[in-house]
Tab-separated table of C-alpha atoms and ligand atoms in Angstrom:
chain	number	residue	atom	x	y	z
A	86	MET	CA	1.630	22.714	-26.456
A	87	ASP	CA	5.395	21.585	-26.256
A	88	ASN	CA	6.888	18.519	-26.293
A	89	ASP	CA	6.820	17.595	-22.875
A	90	GLN	CA	3.128	18.395	-22.488
A	91	LEU	CA	1.949	16.058	-25.103
A	92	MET	CA	4.781	13.606	-24.137
A	93	GLN	CA	2.824	12.913	-20.778
A	94	ARG	CA	-1.054	13.465	-22.251
A	95	ASP	CA	0.627	10.666	-24.599
A	96	LEU	CA	1.754	8.541	-22.136
A	97	GLY	CA	-1.473	9.001	-19.942
A	98	VAL	CA	-3.627	6.942	-22.900
A	99	LEU	CA	-2.089	5.857	-25.601
A	100	TRP	CA	-0.383	1.910	-26.319
A	101	HIS	CA	2.347	2.616	-29.240
A	102	PRO	CA	2.556	-0.178	-32.042
A	103	CYS	CA	6.186	-2.250	-31.774
A	104	THR	CA	7.081	-0.584	-28.216
A	105	GLN	CA	8.098	-1.405	-24.923
A	106	MET	CA	6.570	0.994	-23.286
A	107	LYS	CA	8.503	1.507	-20.269
A	108	ASP	CA	11.209	2.117	-22.571
A	109	HIS	CA	9.306	6.085	-22.332
A	110	GLU	CA	10.266	5.994	-18.836
A	111	TRP	CA	13.717	7.295	-20.397
A	112	LEU	CA	12.853	7.928	-23.893
A	113	PRO	CA	11.042	10.768	-25.161
A	114	VAL	CA	7.799	10.055	-27.418
A	115	VAL	CA	8.754	13.013	-30.250
A	116	PRO	CA	5.472	14.834	-30.623
A	117	ILE	CA	5.445	15.981	-34.490
A	118	ARG	CA	3.304	19.383	-35.623
A	119	ARG	CA	3.762	19.586	-39.061
A	120	GLY	CA	5.818	18.400	-42.123
A	121	GLN	CA	6.893	19.272	-45.264
A	122	GLY	CA	9.209	17.719	-48.209
A	123	VAL	CA	11.743	15.485	-45.906
A	124	TRP	CA	11.422	17.077	-42.808
A	125	LEU	CA	8.948	16.442	-39.678
A	126	GLU	CA	9.328	19.338	-37.134
A	127	ASP	CA	8.211	18.870	-33.464
A	128	PHE	CA	5.985	20.688	-31.206
A	129	ASP	CA	9.722	22.422	-29.583
A	130	GLY	CA	10.496	23.712	-33.069
A	131	ASN	CA	13.237	20.639	-33.583
A	132	ARG	CA	13.322	18.906	-37.187
A	133	TYR	CA	13.884	15.723	-38.300
A	134	LEU	CA	15.441	14.527	-41.654
A	135	ASP	CA	12.810	11.259	-42.413
A	136	ALA	CA	15.591	8.809	-43.842
A	137	ILE	CA	13.181	6.132	-43.516
A	138	SER	CA	9.917	7.386	-44.886
A	139	SER	CA	7.772	7.057	-41.902
A	140	TRP	CA	8.041	3.545	-41.553
A	141	TRP	CA	8.184	3.104	-45.538
A	142	VAL	CA	5.312	4.490	-47.063
A	143	ASN	CA	5.924	8.427	-47.908
A	144	LEU	CA	7.385	8.691	-51.788
A	145	HIS	CA	7.145	12.228	-52.403
A	146	GLY	CA	7.706	13.963	-49.321
A	147	HIS	CA	5.267	15.267	-46.515
A	148	ALA	CA	2.305	17.355	-47.035
A	149	ASN	CA	2.962	17.178	-50.873
A	150	PRO	CA	1.106	19.802	-52.775
A	151	ARG	CA	-0.405	17.955	-55.726
A	152	ILE	CA	-1.400	14.442	-53.257
A	153	ASN	CA	-3.120	17.346	-51.043
A	154	ALA	CA	-4.679	19.506	-53.840
A	155	ALA	CA	-6.023	15.743	-55.177
A	156	LEU	CA	-7.505	14.836	-51.903
A	157	LYS	CA	-9.199	18.285	-50.873
A	158	ASP	CA	-11.335	17.995	-54.219
A	159	GLN	CA	-12.128	14.072	-53.373
A	160	LEU	CA	-13.316	14.995	-49.979
A	161	ASP	CA	-15.895	17.551	-51.656
A	162	THR	CA	-17.149	14.448	-53.729
A	163	LEU	CA	-17.153	11.511	-52.121
A	164	GLU	CA	-15.695	10.265	-48.953
A	165	HIS	CA	-16.312	6.889	-48.698
A	166	VAL	CA	-18.503	4.245	-50.102
A	167	LEU	CA	-18.904	0.545	-49.951
A	168	LEU	CA	-17.310	-1.875	-52.385
A	169	ALA	CA	-19.718	-4.429	-52.864
A	170	GLY	CA	-21.876	-3.609	-55.343
A	171	PHE	CA	-21.060	-0.262	-55.803
A	172	SER	CA	-17.935	1.375	-57.186
A	173	HIS	CA	-16.270	4.943	-57.912
A	174	GLU	CA	-13.959	6.139	-60.653
A	175	PRO	CA	-10.857	6.570	-58.246
A	176	ALA	CA	-11.440	2.887	-58.117
A	177	ILE	CA	-11.717	1.930	-61.329
A	178	THR	CA	-9.062	4.706	-62.892
A	179	LEU	CA	-6.203	3.018	-60.408
A	180	ALA	CA	-7.023	-0.281	-61.421
A	181	GLU	CA	-6.822	0.327	-64.749
A	182	ARG	CA	-3.662	2.264	-64.666
A	183	LEU	CA	-2.144	-0.511	-62.374
A	184	VAL	CA	-2.983	-3.420	-64.823
A	185	LYS	CA	-0.794	-1.155	-67.598
A	186	LEU	CA	1.638	-1.116	-65.181
A	187	ALA	CA	2.450	-3.754	-63.613
A	188	PRO	CA	4.061	-7.214	-64.841
A	189	GLU	CA	2.010	-8.408	-68.188
A	190	GLY	CA	-0.355	-10.406	-67.190
A	191	LEU	CA	-1.778	-9.195	-63.636
A	192	SER	CA	-4.742	-8.018	-65.018
A	193	ARG	CA	-7.446	-7.894	-61.910
A	194	VAL	CA	-7.140	-5.675	-58.645
A	195	PHE	CA	-8.880	-6.509	-55.425
A	196	TYR	CA	-8.844	-3.711	-52.815
A	197	VAL	CA	-8.271	-4.429	-49.258
A	198	ASP	CA	-7.225	-1.506	-46.824
A	199	ASN	CA	-3.808	-2.488	-45.178
A	200	GLY	CA	-0.691	-4.571	-46.058
A	201	SER	CA	-1.182	-7.233	-43.773
A	202	SER	CA	-4.754	-7.645	-44.613
A	203	ALA	CA	-3.572	-8.097	-48.341
A	204	VAL	CA	-1.368	-10.735	-47.341
A	205	GLU	CA	-3.919	-12.505	-46.142
A	206	ALA	CA	-6.713	-11.907	-49.134
A	207	ALA	CA	-3.836	-13.381	-50.952
A	208	LEU	CA	-3.027	-16.684	-49.286
A	209	LYS	CA	-6.771	-17.254	-48.988
A	210	MET	CA	-7.278	-16.780	-52.730
A	211	SER	CA	-4.398	-19.090	-53.717
A	212	TYR	CA	-6.055	-21.894	-51.210
A	213	HIS	CA	-9.136	-21.162	-52.410
A	214	TYR	CA	-8.497	-21.476	-56.272
A	215	TRP	CA	-7.100	-24.495	-55.289
A	216	ARG	CA	-9.997	-25.449	-53.763
A	217	ASN	CA	-12.451	-24.811	-56.472
A	218	SER	CA	-10.164	-26.406	-59.134
A	219	GLY	CA	-10.470	-29.700	-57.109
A	220	LYS	CA	-7.300	-29.619	-55.008
A	221	PRO	CA	-8.413	-29.057	-51.787
A	222	ASP	CA	-5.040	-30.449	-50.177
A	223	LYS	CA	-3.118	-27.708	-51.609
A	224	HIS	CA	-3.377	-25.888	-48.250
A	225	ARG	CA	0.381	-25.247	-47.191
A	226	PHE	CA	2.270	-22.118	-47.952
A	227	ILE	CA	6.081	-22.376	-48.358
A	228	THR	CA	7.878	-18.935	-46.807
A	229	LEU	CA	11.781	-17.845	-46.517
A	230	SER	CA	13.460	-17.869	-43.630
A	231	ASN	CA	14.013	-14.136	-42.515
A	232	SER	CA	10.934	-12.693	-44.278
A	233	TYR	CA	8.340	-10.827	-42.851
A	234	HIS	CA	4.677	-10.477	-44.260
A	235	GLY	CA	2.912	-8.378	-41.587
A	236	GLU	CA	1.060	-8.924	-38.031
A	237	THR	CA	-2.018	-10.586	-38.533
A	238	LEU	CA	-2.257	-14.198	-37.511
A	239	GLY	CA	-1.898	-15.561	-41.348
A	240	ALA	CA	0.672	-13.004	-42.167
A	241	LEU	CA	2.520	-13.600	-39.077
A	242	ALA	CA	2.671	-17.049	-39.762
A	243	VAL	CA	4.274	-16.831	-43.343
A	244	GLY	CA	6.706	-14.544	-41.765
A	245	ASP	CA	9.727	-15.637	-40.070
A	246	VAL	CA	11.201	-12.634	-37.975
A	247	ALA	CA	11.256	-14.522	-34.705
A	248	LEU	CA	11.128	-11.100	-32.255
A	249	TYR	CA	8.089	-10.654	-33.346
A	250	LYS	CA	6.670	-14.208	-34.268
A	251	GLU	CA	7.874	-16.776	-31.437
A	252	THR	CA	5.383	-15.412	-29.033
A	253	TYR	CA	2.825	-16.293	-30.944
A	254	GLN	CA	3.780	-19.861	-32.220
A	255	PRO	CA	0.678	-21.583	-30.896
A	256	LEU	CA	-1.813	-19.347	-32.731
A	257	LEU	CA	-0.267	-19.632	-35.974
A	258	MET	CA	-0.112	-21.977	-38.987
A	259	GLU	CA	2.186	-24.498	-40.283
A	260	VAL	CA	4.469	-23.543	-42.892
A	261	LEU	CA	6.942	-24.854	-44.943
A	262	THR	CA	10.578	-22.371	-44.708
A	263	ALA	CA	13.474	-22.420	-47.070
A	264	PRO	CA	16.789	-20.824	-46.081
A	265	SER	CA	16.848	-17.302	-47.360
A	266	PRO	CA	18.732	-16.272	-50.537
A	267	ASP	CA	20.032	-13.176	-48.395
A	268	CYS	CA	23.202	-12.276	-49.823
A	269	PHE	CA	24.821	-10.872	-46.158
A	270	GLU	CA	25.180	-14.831	-45.535
A	271	ARG	CA	27.600	-15.771	-48.560
A	272	GLU	CA	30.816	-17.210	-48.350
A	273	PRO	CA	33.808	-14.838	-49.223
A	274	GLY	CA	34.136	-14.458	-52.778
A	275	ALA	CA	31.205	-15.547	-53.546
A	276	SER	CA	29.138	-13.132	-55.697
A	277	TRP	CA	25.218	-11.965	-54.687
A	278	GLU	CA	24.053	-14.261	-57.970
A	279	GLU	CA	26.168	-17.402	-57.078
A	280	HIS	CA	24.803	-17.166	-53.395
A	281	SER	CA	21.559	-16.417	-54.338
A	282	ARG	CA	21.682	-19.308	-57.059
A	283	GLN	CA	22.912	-21.801	-54.201
A	284	GLN	CA	20.414	-21.068	-51.784
A	285	PHE	CA	17.718	-22.143	-54.753
A	286	ARG	CA	18.477	-25.445	-53.564
A	287	HIS	CA	17.023	-26.003	-50.844
A	288	MET	CA	13.421	-24.298	-52.366
A	289	GLU	CA	13.650	-26.534	-54.993
A	290	ALA	CA	13.675	-29.889	-52.602
A	291	LEU	CA	10.928	-28.391	-50.920
A	292	LEU	CA	8.802	-28.425	-53.819
A	293	ASN	CA	9.880	-31.127	-55.236
A	294	GLU	CA	9.119	-33.180	-51.490
A	295	HIS	CA	5.483	-31.218	-50.698
A	296	ALA	CA	4.459	-29.905	-53.926
A	297	ASP	CA	1.256	-31.779	-53.670
A	298	THR	CA	0.042	-29.991	-50.404
A	299	VAL	CA	1.655	-26.739	-50.818
A	300	SER	CA	-0.844	-23.623	-52.317
A	301	ALA	CA	1.539	-20.850	-52.623
A	302	VAL	CA	5.312	-19.569	-51.869
A	303	ILE	CA	4.936	-16.336	-50.739
A	304	VAL	CA	8.114	-14.058	-51.091
A	305	GLU	CA	9.588	-10.117	-50.595
A	306	PRO	CA	11.212	-9.939	-53.623
A	307	LEU	CA	15.046	-8.558	-53.563
A	308	VAL	CA	14.571	-7.495	-50.152
A	309	GLN	CA	13.709	-8.556	-46.373
A	310	CYS	CA	12.544	-5.134	-45.352
A	311	ALA	CA	11.809	-5.507	-42.145
A	312	GLY	CA	14.213	-8.590	-41.975
A	313	ASN	CA	17.140	-6.221	-41.459
A	314	MET	CA	17.039	-4.938	-44.841
A	315	ARG	CA	18.705	-8.181	-45.997
A	316	MET	CA	19.001	-8.464	-49.865
A	317	TYR	CA	19.459	-11.283	-52.633
A	318	HIS	CA	19.906	-11.185	-55.915
A	319	PRO	CA	16.982	-11.432	-58.831
A	320	VAL	CA	18.233	-14.773	-60.628
A	321	TYR	CA	16.151	-16.442	-57.336
A	322	LEU	CA	12.932	-14.832	-58.404
A	323	GLU	CA	13.797	-16.076	-62.052
A	324	LEU	CA	14.565	-19.560	-60.793
A	325	LEU	CA	11.554	-19.673	-58.250
A	326	ARG	CA	9.045	-18.621	-61.140
A	327	ASP	CA	9.894	-21.342	-63.209
A	328	ALA	CA	10.449	-24.007	-60.248
A	329	CYS	CA	6.651	-23.000	-59.289
A	330	ASP	CA	5.208	-23.445	-62.570
A	331	ARG	CA	6.785	-26.770	-62.704
A	332	HIS	CA	5.313	-28.029	-59.560
A	333	GLY	CA	2.185	-26.133	-60.113
A	334	VAL	CA	2.404	-23.931	-57.190
A	335	HIS	CA	1.168	-20.545	-56.617
A	336	LEU	CA	3.835	-17.476	-56.263
A	337	ILE	CA	2.953	-14.515	-54.000
A	338	ALA	CA	4.822	-11.396	-54.192
A	339	ASP	CA	4.557	-9.437	-51.566
A	340	GLU	CA	5.676	-5.720	-53.078
A	341	ILE	CA	4.339	-3.905	-50.046
A	342	ALA	CA	7.298	-2.132	-48.886
A	343	VAL	CA	9.661	-2.591	-52.397
A	344	GLY	CA	6.516	-1.424	-54.227
A	345	PHE	CA	6.644	1.645	-56.137
A	346	GLY	CA	10.063	2.501	-57.418
A	347	ARG	CA	11.640	1.491	-53.808
A	348	THR	CA	14.577	-0.719	-55.401
A	349	GLY	CA	14.978	0.714	-58.636
A	350	THR	CA	12.261	0.048	-60.883
A	351	LEU	CA	8.240	0.371	-60.430
A	352	PHE	CA	8.177	-3.213	-59.365
A	353	ALA	CA	11.393	-5.038	-57.746
A	354	CYS	CA	9.691	-8.159	-60.011
A	355	GLU	CA	10.611	-6.510	-63.076
A	356	GLN	CA	14.405	-7.081	-62.493
A	357	ALA	CA	13.685	-10.795	-63.111
A	358	GLY	CA	11.801	-10.027	-65.591
A	359	ILE	CA	8.564	-12.419	-64.130
A	360	THR	CA	5.092	-11.963	-63.178
A	361	PRO	CA	3.578	-13.841	-59.819
A	362	ASP	CA	0.132	-15.297	-59.560
A	363	PHE	CA	-0.497	-12.710	-57.122
A	364	MET	CA	1.282	-9.164	-56.086
A	365	THR	CA	0.280	-7.377	-52.835
A	366	LEU	CA	0.623	-3.538	-53.063
A	367	SER	CA	0.418	-1.247	-50.105
A	368	LYS	CA	2.899	1.311	-47.936
A	369	GLY	CA	4.071	3.674	-50.987
A	370	LEU	CA	0.803	3.035	-53.340
A	371	THR	CA	-0.915	5.901	-51.556
A	372	GLY	CA	2.338	7.894	-51.374
A	373	GLY	CA	2.265	7.568	-47.780
A	374	TYR	CA	-1.127	9.160	-47.065
A	375	LEU	CA	-3.498	6.488	-46.162
A	376	PRO	CA	-4.484	2.895	-45.277
A	377	LEU	CA	-4.990	1.631	-48.406
A	378	SER	CA	-4.346	-2.154	-50.139
A	379	LEU	CA	-4.738	-4.487	-52.851
A	380	VAL	CA	-3.910	-8.166	-54.877
A	381	MET	CA	-3.326	-8.135	-58.176
A	382	THR	CA	-3.641	-11.347	-60.037
A	383	ARG	CA	-3.843	-13.030	-63.288
A	384	ASP	CA	-7.077	-13.982	-65.145
A	385	GLY	CA	-6.927	-17.705	-64.801
A	386	ILE	CA	-6.839	-17.525	-61.092
A	387	TYR	CA	-10.261	-14.961	-61.319
A	388	GLU	CA	-12.155	-16.883	-63.512
A	389	ALA	CA	-11.990	-19.896	-60.848
A	390	PHE	CA	-13.863	-18.480	-58.870
A	391	TYR	CA	-16.425	-17.107	-61.343
A	392	ASP	CA	-19.647	-19.133	-61.189
A	393	ASP	CA	-23.060	-19.184	-60.160
A	394	TYR	CA	-23.792	-18.569	-57.199
A	395	GLU	CA	-25.156	-21.680	-55.641
A	396	ASN	CA	-21.330	-23.182	-56.611
A	397	LEU	CA	-20.526	-21.353	-53.687
A	398	THR	CA	-17.304	-20.550	-55.009
A	399	ALA	CA	-17.131	-16.853	-54.759
A	400	PHE	CA	-14.616	-15.288	-52.881
A	401	LEU	CA	-16.666	-13.941	-49.856
A	402	HIS	CA	-13.462	-11.410	-47.904
A	403	SER	CA	-14.055	-7.924	-47.541
A	404	HIS	CA	-12.955	-5.067	-45.075
A	405	SER	CA	-15.083	-1.897	-44.361
A	406	TYR	CA	-12.534	0.396	-46.103
A	407	THR	CA	-11.902	-1.660	-49.219
A	408	GLY	CA	-11.087	0.056	-51.958
A	409	ASN	CA	-11.200	3.678	-50.211
A	410	PRO	CA	-11.996	6.626	-52.393
A	411	LEU	CA	-9.509	9.208	-50.870
A	412	GLY	CA	-6.607	6.295	-50.516
A	413	CYS	CA	-7.307	5.660	-54.595
A	414	ARG	CA	-7.274	9.254	-55.229
A	415	ALA	CA	-3.850	9.528	-53.226
A	416	ALA	CA	-1.990	6.823	-54.672
A	417	LEU	CA	-3.742	8.460	-58.325
A	418	ALA	CA	-1.882	11.610	-57.329
A	419	SER	CA	1.041	9.262	-56.514
A	420	LEU	CA	1.220	7.658	-59.754
A	421	ASP	CA	1.003	10.954	-61.570
A	422	ILE	CA	4.003	12.359	-60.019
A	423	ILE	CA	5.910	8.632	-60.543
A	424	GLU	CA	4.981	9.210	-64.308
A	425	HIS	CA	4.924	12.997	-64.958
A	426	ASP	CA	8.140	13.910	-62.846
A	427	GLY	CA	10.579	11.161	-64.584
A	428	VAL	CA	11.089	9.830	-60.831
A	429	ILE	CA	12.203	6.371	-61.056
A	430	GLU	CA	14.953	7.719	-63.277
A	431	ARG	CA	15.670	10.479	-60.961
A	432	ASN	CA	15.609	8.104	-58.161
A	433	ARG	CA	19.034	5.921	-59.843
A	434	THR	CA	20.696	9.411	-59.756
A	435	THR	CA	19.845	9.760	-56.140
A	436	ALA	CA	20.674	6.351	-54.951
A	437	GLN	CA	23.956	6.661	-56.978
A	438	LEU	CA	24.579	9.755	-54.460
A	439	MET	CA	23.818	7.895	-51.227
A	440	ALA	CA	25.919	4.872	-52.568
A	441	GLU	CA	28.748	7.468	-52.352
A	442	ALA	CA	27.905	9.360	-49.139
A	443	ALA	CA	27.834	5.780	-47.353
A	444	ALA	CA	31.223	3.962	-48.627
A	445	PRO	CA	33.326	5.252	-46.713
A	446	LEU	CA	31.092	3.260	-44.053
A	447	ALA	CA	32.481	0.175	-45.493
A	448	ASP	CA	36.117	0.679	-44.228
A	449	HIS	CA	34.523	1.464	-40.504
A	450	PRO	CA	35.906	-1.169	-37.873
A	451	HIS	CA	32.546	-2.377	-36.789
A	452	VAL	CA	30.761	-2.301	-40.183
A	453	GLY	CA	30.199	-5.703	-41.889
A	454	GLU	CA	28.828	-4.427	-44.644
A	455	VAL	CA	27.057	-1.804	-46.487
A	456	ARG	CA	24.674	-3.119	-49.056
A	457	GLN	CA	22.249	-1.447	-50.956
A	458	HIS	CA	18.966	-1.869	-53.464
A	459	GLY	CA	18.126	1.264	-55.370
A	460	MET	CA	16.431	3.589	-53.066
A	461	ILE	CA	17.306	1.103	-49.848
A	462	LEU	CA	20.763	1.596	-48.520
A	463	ALA	CA	21.440	-0.674	-45.367
A	464	ILE	CA	24.915	-0.489	-43.158
A	465	GLU	CA	25.233	-3.703	-40.799
A	466	MET	CA	27.279	-3.229	-37.348
A	467	VAL	CA	28.742	-6.111	-36.506
A	468	ALA	CA	31.108	-6.918	-33.065
A	469	ASP	CA	33.818	-8.290	-35.429
A	470	LYS	CA	34.289	-7.225	-38.561
A	471	ALA	CA	36.317	-10.336	-40.095
A	472	ARG	CA	33.930	-13.144	-38.899
A	473	ARG	CA	30.818	-10.756	-39.291
A	474	THR	CA	29.929	-11.482	-35.945
A	475	PRO	CA	26.796	-9.418	-34.540
A	476	PHE	CA	26.707	-7.814	-31.343
A	477	PRO	CA	24.447	-9.114	-28.753
A	478	TRP	CA	20.547	-8.174	-29.380
A	479	GLN	CA	20.615	-6.724	-25.377
A	480	GLN	CA	23.023	-4.151	-26.045
A	481	ARG	CA	20.493	-2.099	-28.392
A	482	ARG	CA	23.137	-0.963	-30.488
A	483	GLY	CA	21.151	0.734	-33.015
A	484	LEU	CA	18.884	2.647	-30.219
A	485	ASP	CA	22.321	4.552	-29.972
A	486	VAL	CA	22.158	5.482	-33.545
A	487	TYR	CA	18.551	6.573	-32.999
A	488	ARG	CA	19.434	8.657	-30.237
A	489	HIS	CA	22.138	10.333	-32.070
A	490	GLY	CA	19.759	11.063	-35.109
A	491	LEU	CA	17.110	12.633	-32.711
A	492	ALA	CA	20.325	15.272	-31.652
A	493	ASN	CA	20.883	15.607	-35.077
A	494	GLN	CA	18.029	16.187	-37.243
A	495	ALA	CA	17.893	13.092	-38.088
A	496	LEU	CA	15.100	10.534	-38.243
A	497	LEU	CA	17.330	7.036	-38.494
A	498	ARG	CA	15.599	4.184	-36.932
A	499	PRO	CA	17.971	1.245	-37.077
A	500	LEU	CA	16.646	-2.353	-36.989
A	501	GLY	CA	18.598	-4.428	-34.624
A	502	ASN	CA	22.301	-3.639	-35.479
A	503	VAL	CA	21.520	-2.474	-39.163
A	504	VAL	CA	21.221	1.435	-40.154
A	505	TYR	CA	19.651	1.936	-42.976
A	506	TRP	CA	18.136	5.027	-45.697
A	507	MET	CA	14.888	4.374	-47.399
A	508	PRO	CA	14.168	8.031	-47.682
A	509	PRO	CA	11.566	10.156	-49.383
A	510	TYR	CA	12.573	10.343	-53.467
A	511	VAL	CA	12.717	14.156	-53.297
A	512	ILE	CA	15.491	13.653	-50.879
A	513	GLU	CA	18.234	16.490	-52.110
A	514	PRO	CA	22.220	16.098	-52.250
A	515	GLU	CA	22.864	18.088	-49.134
A	516	HIS	CA	20.106	16.536	-47.426
A	517	ILE	CA	21.706	13.186	-48.325
A	518	ALA	CA	25.327	14.956	-47.027
A	519	HIS	CA	23.412	15.430	-43.901
A	520	LEU	CA	22.368	11.997	-43.348
A	521	GLY	CA	26.094	10.596	-44.389
A	522	ARG	CA	27.021	13.211	-41.142
A	523	VAL	CA	24.888	11.882	-38.628
A	524	THR	CA	25.104	7.890	-39.493
A	525	ALA	CA	28.512	8.146	-39.157
A	526	GLU	CA	28.909	9.782	-36.188
A	527	GLY	CA	26.058	7.386	-34.547
A	528	ILE	CA	27.623	4.750	-35.588
A	529	ASP	CA	30.992	5.551	-34.671
A	530	LEU	CA	29.496	6.415	-30.929
A	531	ALA	CA	26.946	3.218	-30.620
A	532	THR	CA	29.988	0.686	-31.522
A	533	ARG	CA	32.595	2.399	-29.219
A	534	GLY	CA	33.659	-0.066	-26.161
B	112	PLP	C1	5.009	-3.685	-43.909
B	112	PLP	C2	4.663	-5.059	-44.578
B	112	PLP	C3	3.736	-5.553	-44.513
B	112	PLP	C4	2.549	-5.369	-43.281
B	112	PLP	O1	2.019	-4.057	-43.877
B	112	PLP	P1	1.176	-3.147	-42.790
B	112	PLP	O2	0.202	-2.513	-43.585
B	112	PLP	O3	1.843	-2.594	-41.903
B	112	PLP	O4	-0.174	-4.143	-42.181
B	112	PLP	C5	3.511	-6.806	-45.294
B	112	PLP	N1	4.932	-7.180	-45.944
B	112	PLP	C6	5.871	-6.562	-46.042
B	112	PLP	C7	6.550	-7.101	-46.979
B	112	PLP	C8	5.742	-5.487	-45.426
B	112	PLP	O5	7.026	-4.494	-45.264
């Protein structure tokens, strides 16, 4: 089997995610034979440095020997069992460990099986809490512009990326949207902190006006990843925590993309020193091995559901693969690596190397900004540097960078005009240097003419 044969078979039967399939008349599908560390290898023997951790899930490299060993052991013990009325050790141990590691006060773990479903569960839980507490009018959600929380209808409704959302608008619940604290939009000379503080006034105004009917505010802490890796200052989260408390509104922190060390701390909320009422986790949870997700919440919320059955206050939400043992076991192995190998500490050095490798790009005539939060580094290509005007989306400049990457041993998958690195944590200095070269050449090519 070679690439071409597999691509032909693929195009005969598959419908790929997030893809205009007609593009594949000229853009090859890349069939991957195997992965090893930061590398992916296709059926023609080409290698690609996985600079985006296979959609932000991989933490410790592909085919990690320690996660593999844990999974092989789990496979011979228990592959799956329902989690209603039954339990298993990996689910219990993982929950215990996460309660110890998560922001203080998040003491309950509700398992789900993918990121969007975790968001759905958190939204339902928040509303249901108010209903159980005699406040059924609190049924609306506040979200940030440019936010992303997944593709199922509830998650899509609380997101704000037009490309994914607009088509389905008639199907979606209405939400209140506050302007994002996104610091790319700051006035020249303003600091990230000043801008994020300024933007908070809009959130405060929305809460002032609507708190009586609002169930929760949902945010992606520090980085709006799918929204072109736009970033903000932790002060926004501090102000938001305080305002939610004052107004009697829940705070949902969607750490699906930023959790497990991506932004420099195990959880992004730590940088603001806050505890959300709900925290959703997925993506890096299993080290990038298996679909698993969960919602963490506080005792006070859990207790509002705890009652005699006849009162019908229980949270009757489930998915078939809720808390799958293989996923939990992979997650435990990933936590072992994070804790025993000092990964958070090591990431500090790696993030610094990434910053140095990308620094020269800041002077590029078509780069509007190079920004970073820990292990996420983004480079914004612009048509006009001084005014920071974007290239028209129809020109698909990012796709040129993607194709240049594929031809040069790098999997870069820009979001619109934004090229980013969000690599596995095992990335080495020489890999970063390679990414720096390929990215600079790609941006040169893509912004020419
Ligand atoms: C990816 C993502 C989701 C959705 O997770 P899926 O597993 O893809 O459904 C939700 N929220 C954020 C912040 C994400 O990045």
